[in-house]
Short mmCIF file of C-alpha atoms in Angstrom, two decimals:
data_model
loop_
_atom_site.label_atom_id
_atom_site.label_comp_id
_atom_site.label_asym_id
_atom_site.label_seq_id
_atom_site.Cartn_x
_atom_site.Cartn_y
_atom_site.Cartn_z
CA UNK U 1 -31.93 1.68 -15.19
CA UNK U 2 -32.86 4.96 -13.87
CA UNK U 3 -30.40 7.64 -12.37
CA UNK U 4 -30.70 6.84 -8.68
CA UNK U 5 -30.48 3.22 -9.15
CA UNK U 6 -27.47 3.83 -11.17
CA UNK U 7 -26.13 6.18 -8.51
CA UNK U 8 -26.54 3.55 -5.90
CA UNK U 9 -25.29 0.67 -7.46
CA UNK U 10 -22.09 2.93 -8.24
CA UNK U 11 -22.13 3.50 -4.68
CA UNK U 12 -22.68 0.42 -3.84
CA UNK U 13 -19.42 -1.15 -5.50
CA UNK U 14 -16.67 1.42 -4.85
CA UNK U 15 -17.59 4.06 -1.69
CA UNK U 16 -16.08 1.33 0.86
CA UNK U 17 -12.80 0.77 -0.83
CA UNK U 18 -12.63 4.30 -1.79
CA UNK U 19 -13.37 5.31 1.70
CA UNK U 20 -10.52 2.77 3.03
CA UNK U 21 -8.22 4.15 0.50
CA UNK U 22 -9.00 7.21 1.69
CA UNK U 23 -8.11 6.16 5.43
CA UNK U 24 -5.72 4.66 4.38
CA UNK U 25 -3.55 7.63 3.56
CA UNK U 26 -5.40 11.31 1.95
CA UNK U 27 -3.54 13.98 4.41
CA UNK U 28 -6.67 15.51 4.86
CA UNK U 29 -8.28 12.63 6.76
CA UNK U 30 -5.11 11.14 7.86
CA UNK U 31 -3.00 13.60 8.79
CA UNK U 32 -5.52 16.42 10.19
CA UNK U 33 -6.08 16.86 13.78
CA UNK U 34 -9.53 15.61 13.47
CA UNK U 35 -8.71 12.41 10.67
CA UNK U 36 -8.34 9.93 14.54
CA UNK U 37 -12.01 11.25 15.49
CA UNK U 38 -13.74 10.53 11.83
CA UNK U 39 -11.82 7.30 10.57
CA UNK U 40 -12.83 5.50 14.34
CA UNK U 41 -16.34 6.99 13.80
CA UNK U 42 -16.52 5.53 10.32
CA UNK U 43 -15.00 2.10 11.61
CA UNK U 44 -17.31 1.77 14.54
CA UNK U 45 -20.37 2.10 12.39
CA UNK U 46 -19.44 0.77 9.23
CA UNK U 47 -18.69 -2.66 11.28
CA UNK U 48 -21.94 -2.15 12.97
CA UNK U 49 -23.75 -2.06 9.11
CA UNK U 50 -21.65 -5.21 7.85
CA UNK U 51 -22.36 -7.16 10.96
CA UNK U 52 -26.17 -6.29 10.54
CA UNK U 53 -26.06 -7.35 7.36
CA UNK U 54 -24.08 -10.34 6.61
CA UNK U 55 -25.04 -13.66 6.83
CA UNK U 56 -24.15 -15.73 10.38
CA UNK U 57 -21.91 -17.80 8.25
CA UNK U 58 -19.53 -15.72 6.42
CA UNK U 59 -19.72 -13.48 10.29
CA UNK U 60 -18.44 -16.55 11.98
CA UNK U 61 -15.98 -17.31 9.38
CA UNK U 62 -14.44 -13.81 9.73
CA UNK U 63 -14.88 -13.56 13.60
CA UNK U 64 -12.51 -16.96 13.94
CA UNK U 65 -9.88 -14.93 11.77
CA UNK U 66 -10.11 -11.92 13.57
CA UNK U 67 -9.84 -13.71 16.81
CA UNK U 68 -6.91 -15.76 15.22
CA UNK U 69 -4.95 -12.26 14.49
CA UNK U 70 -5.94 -10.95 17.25
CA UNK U 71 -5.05 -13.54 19.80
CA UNK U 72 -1.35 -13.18 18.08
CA UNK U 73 -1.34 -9.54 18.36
CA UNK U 74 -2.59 -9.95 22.08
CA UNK U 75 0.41 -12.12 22.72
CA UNK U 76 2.68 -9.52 21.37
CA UNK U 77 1.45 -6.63 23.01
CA UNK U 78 1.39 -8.56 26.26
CA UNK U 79 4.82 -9.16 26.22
CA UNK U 80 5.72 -5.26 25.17
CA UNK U 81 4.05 -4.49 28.11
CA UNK U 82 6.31 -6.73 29.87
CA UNK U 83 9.51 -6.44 28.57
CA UNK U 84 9.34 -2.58 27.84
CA UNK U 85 7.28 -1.61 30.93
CA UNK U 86 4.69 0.94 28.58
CA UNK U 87 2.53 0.56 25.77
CA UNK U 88 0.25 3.36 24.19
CA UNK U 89 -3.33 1.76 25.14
CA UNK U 90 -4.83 4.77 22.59
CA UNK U 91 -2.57 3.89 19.82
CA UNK U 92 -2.92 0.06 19.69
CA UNK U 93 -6.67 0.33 19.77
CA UNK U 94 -6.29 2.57 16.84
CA UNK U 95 -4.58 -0.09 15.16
CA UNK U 96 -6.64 -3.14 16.15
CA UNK U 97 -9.81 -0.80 14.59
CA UNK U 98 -7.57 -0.75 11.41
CA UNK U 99 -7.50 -4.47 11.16
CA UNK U 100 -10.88 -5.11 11.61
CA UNK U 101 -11.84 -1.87 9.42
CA UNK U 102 -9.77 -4.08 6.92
CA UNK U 103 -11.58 -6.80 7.57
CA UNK U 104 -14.91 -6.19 7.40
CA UNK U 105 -13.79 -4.14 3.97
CA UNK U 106 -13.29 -7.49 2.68
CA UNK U 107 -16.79 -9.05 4.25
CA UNK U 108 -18.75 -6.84 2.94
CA UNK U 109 -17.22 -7.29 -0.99
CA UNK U 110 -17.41 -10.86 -0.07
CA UNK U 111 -20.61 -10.78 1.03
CA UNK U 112 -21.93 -8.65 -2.13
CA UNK U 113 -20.64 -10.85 -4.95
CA UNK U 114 -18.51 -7.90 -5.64
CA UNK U 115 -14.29 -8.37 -6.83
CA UNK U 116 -12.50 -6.34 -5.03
CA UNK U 117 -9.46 -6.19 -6.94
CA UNK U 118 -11.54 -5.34 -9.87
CA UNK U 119 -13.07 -2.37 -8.13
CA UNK U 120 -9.31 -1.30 -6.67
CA UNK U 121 -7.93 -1.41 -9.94
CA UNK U 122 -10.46 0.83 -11.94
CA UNK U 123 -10.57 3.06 -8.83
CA UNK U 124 -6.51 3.85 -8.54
CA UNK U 125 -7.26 4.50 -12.97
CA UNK U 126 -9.49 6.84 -12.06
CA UNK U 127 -7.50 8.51 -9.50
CA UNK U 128 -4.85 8.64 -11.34
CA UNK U 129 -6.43 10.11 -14.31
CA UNK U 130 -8.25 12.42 -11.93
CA UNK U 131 -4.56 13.44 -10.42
CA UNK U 132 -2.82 14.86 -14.44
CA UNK U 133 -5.13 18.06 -14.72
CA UNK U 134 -4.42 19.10 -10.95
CA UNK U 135 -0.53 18.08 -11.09
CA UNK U 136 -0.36 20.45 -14.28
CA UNK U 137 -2.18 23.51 -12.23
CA UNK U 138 0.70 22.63 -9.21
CA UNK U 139 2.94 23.91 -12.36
CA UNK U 140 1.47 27.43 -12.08
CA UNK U 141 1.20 27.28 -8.19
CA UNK U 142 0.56 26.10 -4.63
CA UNK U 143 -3.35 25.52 -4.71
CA UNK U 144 -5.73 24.25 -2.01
CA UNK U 145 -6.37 23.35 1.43
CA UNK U 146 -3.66 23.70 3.95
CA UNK U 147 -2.21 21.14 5.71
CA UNK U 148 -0.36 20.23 8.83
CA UNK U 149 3.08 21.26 7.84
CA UNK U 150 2.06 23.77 5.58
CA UNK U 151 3.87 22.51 2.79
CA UNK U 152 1.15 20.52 1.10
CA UNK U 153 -1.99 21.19 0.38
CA UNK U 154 -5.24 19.75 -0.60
CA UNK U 155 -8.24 19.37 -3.07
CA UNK U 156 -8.83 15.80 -1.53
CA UNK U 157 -8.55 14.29 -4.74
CA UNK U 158 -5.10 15.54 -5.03
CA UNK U 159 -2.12 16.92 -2.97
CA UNK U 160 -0.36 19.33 -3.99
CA UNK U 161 3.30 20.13 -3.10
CA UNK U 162 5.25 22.94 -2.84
CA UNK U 163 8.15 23.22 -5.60
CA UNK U 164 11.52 24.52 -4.31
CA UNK U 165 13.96 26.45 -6.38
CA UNK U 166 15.89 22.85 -6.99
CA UNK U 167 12.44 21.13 -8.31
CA UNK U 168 10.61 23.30 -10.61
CA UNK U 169 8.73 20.49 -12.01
CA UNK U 170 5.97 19.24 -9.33
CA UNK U 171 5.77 15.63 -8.35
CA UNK U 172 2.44 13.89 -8.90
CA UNK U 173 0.87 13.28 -5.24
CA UNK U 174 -2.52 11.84 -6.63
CA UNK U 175 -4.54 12.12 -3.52
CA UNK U 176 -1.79 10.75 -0.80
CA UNK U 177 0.50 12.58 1.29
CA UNK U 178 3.34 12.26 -0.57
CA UNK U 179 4.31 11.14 -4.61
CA UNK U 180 6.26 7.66 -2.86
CA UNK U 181 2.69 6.53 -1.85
CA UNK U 182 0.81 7.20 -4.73
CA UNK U 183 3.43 4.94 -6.79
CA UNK U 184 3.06 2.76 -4.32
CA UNK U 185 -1.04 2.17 -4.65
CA UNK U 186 -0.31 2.80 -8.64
CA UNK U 187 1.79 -0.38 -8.27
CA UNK U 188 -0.29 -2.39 -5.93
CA UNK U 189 -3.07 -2.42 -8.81
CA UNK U 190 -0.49 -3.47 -11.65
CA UNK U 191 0.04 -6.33 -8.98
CA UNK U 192 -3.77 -6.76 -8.77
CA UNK U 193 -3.54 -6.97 -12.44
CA UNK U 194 -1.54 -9.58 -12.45
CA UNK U 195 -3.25 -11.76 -10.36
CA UNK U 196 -6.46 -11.61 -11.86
CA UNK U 197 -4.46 -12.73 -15.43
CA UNK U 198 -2.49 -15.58 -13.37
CA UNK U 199 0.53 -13.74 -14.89
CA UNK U 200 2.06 -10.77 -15.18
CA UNK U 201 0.26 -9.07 -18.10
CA UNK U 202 -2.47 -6.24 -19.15
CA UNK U 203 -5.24 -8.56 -20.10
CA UNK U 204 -8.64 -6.72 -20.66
CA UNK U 205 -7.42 -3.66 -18.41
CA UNK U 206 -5.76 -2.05 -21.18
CA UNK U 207 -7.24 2.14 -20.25
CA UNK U 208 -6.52 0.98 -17.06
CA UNK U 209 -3.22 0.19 -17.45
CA UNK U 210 -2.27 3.75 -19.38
CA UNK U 211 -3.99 5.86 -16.69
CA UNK U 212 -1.82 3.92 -14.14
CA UNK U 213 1.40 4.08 -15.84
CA UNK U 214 0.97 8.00 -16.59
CA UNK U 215 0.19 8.94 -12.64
CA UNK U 216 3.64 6.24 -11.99
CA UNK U 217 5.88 8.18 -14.67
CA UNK U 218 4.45 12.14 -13.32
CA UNK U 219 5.14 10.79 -9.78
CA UNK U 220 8.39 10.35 -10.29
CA UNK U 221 8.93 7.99 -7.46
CA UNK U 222 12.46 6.70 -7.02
CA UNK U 223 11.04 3.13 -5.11
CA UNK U 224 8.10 3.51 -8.21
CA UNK U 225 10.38 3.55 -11.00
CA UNK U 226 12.82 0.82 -9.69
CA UNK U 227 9.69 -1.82 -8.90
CA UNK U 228 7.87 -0.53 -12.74
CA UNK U 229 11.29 -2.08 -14.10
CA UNK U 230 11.24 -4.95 -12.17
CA UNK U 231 7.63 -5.61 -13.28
CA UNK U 232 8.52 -5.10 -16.62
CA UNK U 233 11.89 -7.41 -16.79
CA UNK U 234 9.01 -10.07 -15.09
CA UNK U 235 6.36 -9.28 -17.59
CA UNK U 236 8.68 -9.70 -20.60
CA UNK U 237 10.08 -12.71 -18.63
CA UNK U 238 6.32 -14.12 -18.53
CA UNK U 239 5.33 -13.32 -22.06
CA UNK U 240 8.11 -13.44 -24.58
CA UNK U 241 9.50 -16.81 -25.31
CA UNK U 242 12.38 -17.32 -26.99
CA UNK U 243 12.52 -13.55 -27.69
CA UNK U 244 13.11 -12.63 -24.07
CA UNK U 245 16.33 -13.64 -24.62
CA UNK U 246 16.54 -10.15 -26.51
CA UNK U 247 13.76 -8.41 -24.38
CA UNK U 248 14.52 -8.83 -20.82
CA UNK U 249 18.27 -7.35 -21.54
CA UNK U 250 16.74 -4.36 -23.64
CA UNK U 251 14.40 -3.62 -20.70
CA UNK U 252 17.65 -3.77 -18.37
CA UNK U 253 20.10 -1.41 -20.89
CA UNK U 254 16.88 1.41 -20.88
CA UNK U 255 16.72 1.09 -17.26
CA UNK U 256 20.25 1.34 -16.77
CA UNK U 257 20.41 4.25 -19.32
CA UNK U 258 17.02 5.61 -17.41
CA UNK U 259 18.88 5.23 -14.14
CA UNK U 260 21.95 7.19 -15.41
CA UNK U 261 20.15 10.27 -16.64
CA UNK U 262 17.26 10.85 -14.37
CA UNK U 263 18.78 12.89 -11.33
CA UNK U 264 15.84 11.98 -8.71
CA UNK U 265 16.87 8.22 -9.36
CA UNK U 266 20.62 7.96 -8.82
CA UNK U 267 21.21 11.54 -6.98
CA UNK U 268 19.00 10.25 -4.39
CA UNK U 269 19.83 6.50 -4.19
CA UNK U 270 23.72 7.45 -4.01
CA UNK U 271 23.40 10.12 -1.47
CA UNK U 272 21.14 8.23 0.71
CA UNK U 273 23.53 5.60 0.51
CA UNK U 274 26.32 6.88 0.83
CA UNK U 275 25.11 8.97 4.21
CA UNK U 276 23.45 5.35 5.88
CA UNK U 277 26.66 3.52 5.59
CA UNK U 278 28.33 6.49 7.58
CA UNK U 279 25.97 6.20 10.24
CA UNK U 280 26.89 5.52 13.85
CA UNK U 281 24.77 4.14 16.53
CA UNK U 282 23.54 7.60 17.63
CA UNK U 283 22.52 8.78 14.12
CA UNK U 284 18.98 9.02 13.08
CA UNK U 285 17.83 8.84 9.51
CA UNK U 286 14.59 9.07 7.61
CA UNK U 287 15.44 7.71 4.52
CA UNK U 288 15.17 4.20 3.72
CA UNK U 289 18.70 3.09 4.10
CA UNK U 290 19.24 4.76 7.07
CA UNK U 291 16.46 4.17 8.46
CA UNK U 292 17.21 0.55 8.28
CA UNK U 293 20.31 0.76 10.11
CA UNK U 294 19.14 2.82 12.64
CA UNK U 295 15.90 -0.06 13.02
CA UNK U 296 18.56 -3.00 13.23
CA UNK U 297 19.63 -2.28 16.48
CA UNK U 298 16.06 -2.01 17.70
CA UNK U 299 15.56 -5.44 15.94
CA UNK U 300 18.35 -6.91 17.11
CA UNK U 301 17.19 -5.61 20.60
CA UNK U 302 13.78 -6.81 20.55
CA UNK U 303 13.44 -9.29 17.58
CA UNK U 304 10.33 -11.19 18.69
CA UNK U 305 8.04 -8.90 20.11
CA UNK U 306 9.24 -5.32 18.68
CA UNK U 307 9.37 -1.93 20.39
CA UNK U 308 5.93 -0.92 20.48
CA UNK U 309 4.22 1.86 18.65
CA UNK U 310 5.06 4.87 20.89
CA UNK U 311 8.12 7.16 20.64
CA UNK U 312 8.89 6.60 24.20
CA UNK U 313 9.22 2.68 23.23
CA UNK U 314 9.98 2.56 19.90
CA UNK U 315 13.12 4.73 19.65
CA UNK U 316 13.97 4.00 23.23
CA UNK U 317 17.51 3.64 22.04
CA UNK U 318 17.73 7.36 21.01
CA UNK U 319 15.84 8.93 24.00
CA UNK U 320 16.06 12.62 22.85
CA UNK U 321 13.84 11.47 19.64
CA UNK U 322 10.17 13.41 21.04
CA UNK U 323 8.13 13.22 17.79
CA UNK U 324 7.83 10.90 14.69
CA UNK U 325 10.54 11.18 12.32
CA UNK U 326 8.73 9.95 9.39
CA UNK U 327 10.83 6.76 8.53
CA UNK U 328 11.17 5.83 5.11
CA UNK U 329 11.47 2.29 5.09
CA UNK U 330 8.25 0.38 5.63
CA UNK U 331 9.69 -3.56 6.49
CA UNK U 332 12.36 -2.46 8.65
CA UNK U 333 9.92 0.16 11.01
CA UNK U 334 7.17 -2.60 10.96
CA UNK U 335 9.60 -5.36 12.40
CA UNK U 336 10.93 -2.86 14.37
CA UNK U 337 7.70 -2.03 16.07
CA UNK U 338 6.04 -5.28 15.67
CA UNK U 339 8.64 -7.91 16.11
CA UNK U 340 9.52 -10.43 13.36
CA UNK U 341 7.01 -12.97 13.41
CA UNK U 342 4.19 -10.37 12.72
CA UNK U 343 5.26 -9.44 9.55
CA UNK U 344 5.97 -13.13 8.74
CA UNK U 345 2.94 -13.84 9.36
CA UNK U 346 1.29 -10.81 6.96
CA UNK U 347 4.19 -12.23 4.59
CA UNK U 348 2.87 -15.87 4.67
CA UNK U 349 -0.73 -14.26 4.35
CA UNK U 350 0.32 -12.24 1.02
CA UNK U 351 2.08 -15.36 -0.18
CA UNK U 352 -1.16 -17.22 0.33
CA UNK U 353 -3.57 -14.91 -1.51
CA UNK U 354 -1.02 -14.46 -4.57
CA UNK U 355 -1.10 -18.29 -4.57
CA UNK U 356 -4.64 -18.51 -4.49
CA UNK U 357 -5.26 -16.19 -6.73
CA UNK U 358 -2.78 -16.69 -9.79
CA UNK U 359 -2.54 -20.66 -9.22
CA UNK U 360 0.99 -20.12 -10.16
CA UNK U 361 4.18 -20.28 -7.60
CA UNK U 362 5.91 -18.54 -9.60
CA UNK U 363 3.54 -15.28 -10.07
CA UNK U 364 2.91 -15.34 -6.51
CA UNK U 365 6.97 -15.09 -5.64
CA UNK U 366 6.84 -12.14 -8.20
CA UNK U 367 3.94 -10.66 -6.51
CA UNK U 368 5.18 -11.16 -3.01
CA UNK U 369 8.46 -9.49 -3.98
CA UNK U 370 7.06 -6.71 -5.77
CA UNK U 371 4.87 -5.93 -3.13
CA UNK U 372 7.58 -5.97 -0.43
CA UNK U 373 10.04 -4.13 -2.57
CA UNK U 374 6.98 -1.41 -2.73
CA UNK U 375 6.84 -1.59 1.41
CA UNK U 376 10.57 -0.69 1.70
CA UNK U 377 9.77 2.89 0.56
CA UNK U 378 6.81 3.98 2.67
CA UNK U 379 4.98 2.66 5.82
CA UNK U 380 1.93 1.15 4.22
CA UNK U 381 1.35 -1.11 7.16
CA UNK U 382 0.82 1.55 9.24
CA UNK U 383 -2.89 1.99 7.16
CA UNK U 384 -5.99 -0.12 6.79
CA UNK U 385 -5.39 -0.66 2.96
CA UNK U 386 -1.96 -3.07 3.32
CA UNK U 387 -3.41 -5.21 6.58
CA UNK U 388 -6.69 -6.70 4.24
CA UNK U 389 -3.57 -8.99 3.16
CA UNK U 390 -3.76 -10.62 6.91
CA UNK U 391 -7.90 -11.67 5.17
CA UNK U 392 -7.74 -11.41 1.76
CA UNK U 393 -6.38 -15.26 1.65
CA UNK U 394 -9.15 -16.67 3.58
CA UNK U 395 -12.05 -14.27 2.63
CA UNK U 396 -11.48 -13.36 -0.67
CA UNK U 397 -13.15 -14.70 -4.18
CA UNK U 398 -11.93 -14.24 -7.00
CA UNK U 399 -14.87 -12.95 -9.06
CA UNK U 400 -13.89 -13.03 -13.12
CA UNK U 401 -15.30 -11.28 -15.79
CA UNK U 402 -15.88 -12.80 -19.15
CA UNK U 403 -13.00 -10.49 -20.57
CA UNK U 404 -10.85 -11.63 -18.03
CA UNK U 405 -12.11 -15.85 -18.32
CA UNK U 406 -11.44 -15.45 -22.06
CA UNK U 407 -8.08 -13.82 -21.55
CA UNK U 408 -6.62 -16.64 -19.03
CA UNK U 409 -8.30 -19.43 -21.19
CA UNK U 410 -6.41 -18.09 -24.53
CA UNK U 411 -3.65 -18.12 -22.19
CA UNK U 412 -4.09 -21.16 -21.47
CA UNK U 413 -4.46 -22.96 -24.45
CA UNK U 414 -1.05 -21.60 -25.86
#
């Protein structure tokens, strides 16, 4: 094959995802004055190339989808309108042209013959093998583009944070605006994983699997390392036998050990804690406890329909809020904004795919919970990336390898 056609082919497979996983949280798309401007360009013509494209089938398969999320979103919106009296017209576009960026993502892997948890997996391995040789440079210094904030900066293939005098060691960003949502992807493709083997386990993405474990450990994400050890306790649950019985409360004494000595683990869970349940109706919070008791009284207040996505609406209850506060936890701000039944509905949609995919209740429960328990720490619904679960279920196939057939048959015949 020569050079260009190799070129292209590579192009082919992973510039789309990449490109969503790009929009779908790299500060210096996303969080630039000018990210709004380039990721609706991209959308608009990107769905004009898949829609040129594609077949009139598999386009009128995804249109009565679209129209089916879209309708319910509608409904919601209407009603916020309604109820609340304003709605941010620029803002919900926005987010209807992430859904159907999202979409026709997954159309145009679909339509290709291309797996596109295959191609997510290798690509967050890459990324986060990409991510150790900058993350030891953010040792020596502050390096790269600046950003809105000016305490991050960029080489778009990796953020890099500025170390105070309490954190001397740097926390591994990968390419994402923070070290919470790289974990967060990191994880997302050990679930991917998973699903592809029907269970919990490494199967045939063994490099993978190291890459995406080192970028996890130099993140050192307190919502990473608690979901890693819940993965683990589920992978030795899946794949030990009789010797679980010895495994699973190994994994939970080292985790309890690991919990006890690492100070960005229990420092931060116990303060956080200890500062939500002190909270008053008045208080605001941006960490994920508080921030979930500052969202129940907007859920209580507006459980079906939400608050809307602008400040004016959405923290309505604490008026003298003027800008976004960054909220930590990603369920409670999305049922918050959205009401309950929307993120049911991207709940059922996640259960669906798992079950699809892994043909196995049980790994689909795990995935679902992992998945959510991943959500809690950052607002992943607010990108592109985390909304394909409202299509993956309908639109997805699950394209095999032979390494990955020969795994799950072995499997199976034990």
């Amino acid at each position: 094959m020569k050079p260009f056609d190799t070129f292209f082919t590579f192009m082919h497979k992973y510039l789309p995802l990449f490109v969503l996983i790009c929009l779908s949280g790299n500060p210096i798309i996303t969080h630039m004055g000018y990210g709004k401007v380039l990721s609706t360009i991209y959308t608009i013509f990107f769905i004009i190339y898949v829609i040129i494209i594609i077949d009139s089938d598999t386009l009128r398969k995804a249109l009565k989808i679209l129209l089916g999320i879209l309708c319910f979103l509608s409904i919601i919106i209407f009603f916020q309108r309604v109820e609340l009296g304003f709605i941010t017209y620029p803002g919900t576009l926005r987010y209807v042209l992430k859904i159907i960026l999202s979409l026709v993502t997954i159309v145009y892997y679909r339509y290709n013959n291309i797996d596109f948890l295959n191609i997510y997996i290798k690509t967050l391995a890459f990324l986060a093998a990409i991510s150790i040789p900058f993350w030891l440079i953010n040792y020596f210094g502050f390096y790269g583009m600046e950003l809105e904030g000016g305490f991050r900066k960029s080489f778009f293939f990796y953020t890099s944070l500025e170390t105070s005098l309490e954190r001397v060691i740097p926390r591994n960003s990968g390419m994402f605006w923070e070290p919470g949502a790289f974990a967060g992807y990191l994880i997302l493709a050990i679930v991917f994983i998973a699903l592809k083997n029907r269970k919990f386990d490494i199967g045939p993405y063994k490099k993978e699997v190291l890459w995406i474990l080192i970028g996890l450990i130099t993140s050192m994400s307190t919502t990473g390392f608690i979901t890693l050890g819940i993965v683990i306790i589920v992978y030795s649950f899946q794949n030990y036998g009789f010797g679980k019985i010895i495994i699973i409360p190994m994994v939970i004494f080292l985790f309890n050990i690991a919990y006890l000595k690492l100070t960005f683990l229990n420092e931060k869970i116990e303060y956080q804690f200890s500062k939500a349940i002190k909270m008053n109706k008045d208080d605001t919070s941006a960490s994920r406890f508080g921030a979930f008791i500052m969202d129940l009284q907007y859920i209580k207040s507006k459980p079906l329909i939400g608050n809307g996505l602008h400040i004016k609406t959405r923290y309505r209850l604490h008026p003298w809020i003027k800008e976004n506060i960054n909220q930590g936890n990603g369920i409670s701000n999305a049922i918050a904004t959205w009401g309950i039944p929307f993120f049911l509905l991207w709940l059922f949609c996640l259960f669906r795919f798992a079950k699809k995919i892994s043909h196995s209740f049980l790994t689909a429960l795990g995935v679902s919970l992992v998945i959510n328990l991943v959500l809690l720490g950052e607002q992943f619904l607010n990108y592109p990336l985390f909304l394909t679960f409202f299509f993956l279920p309908f639109l997805y196939q699950n394209i095999l390898s032979t390494e990955n057939k020969i795994f799950i048959l072995k499997n199976y015949i034990k």
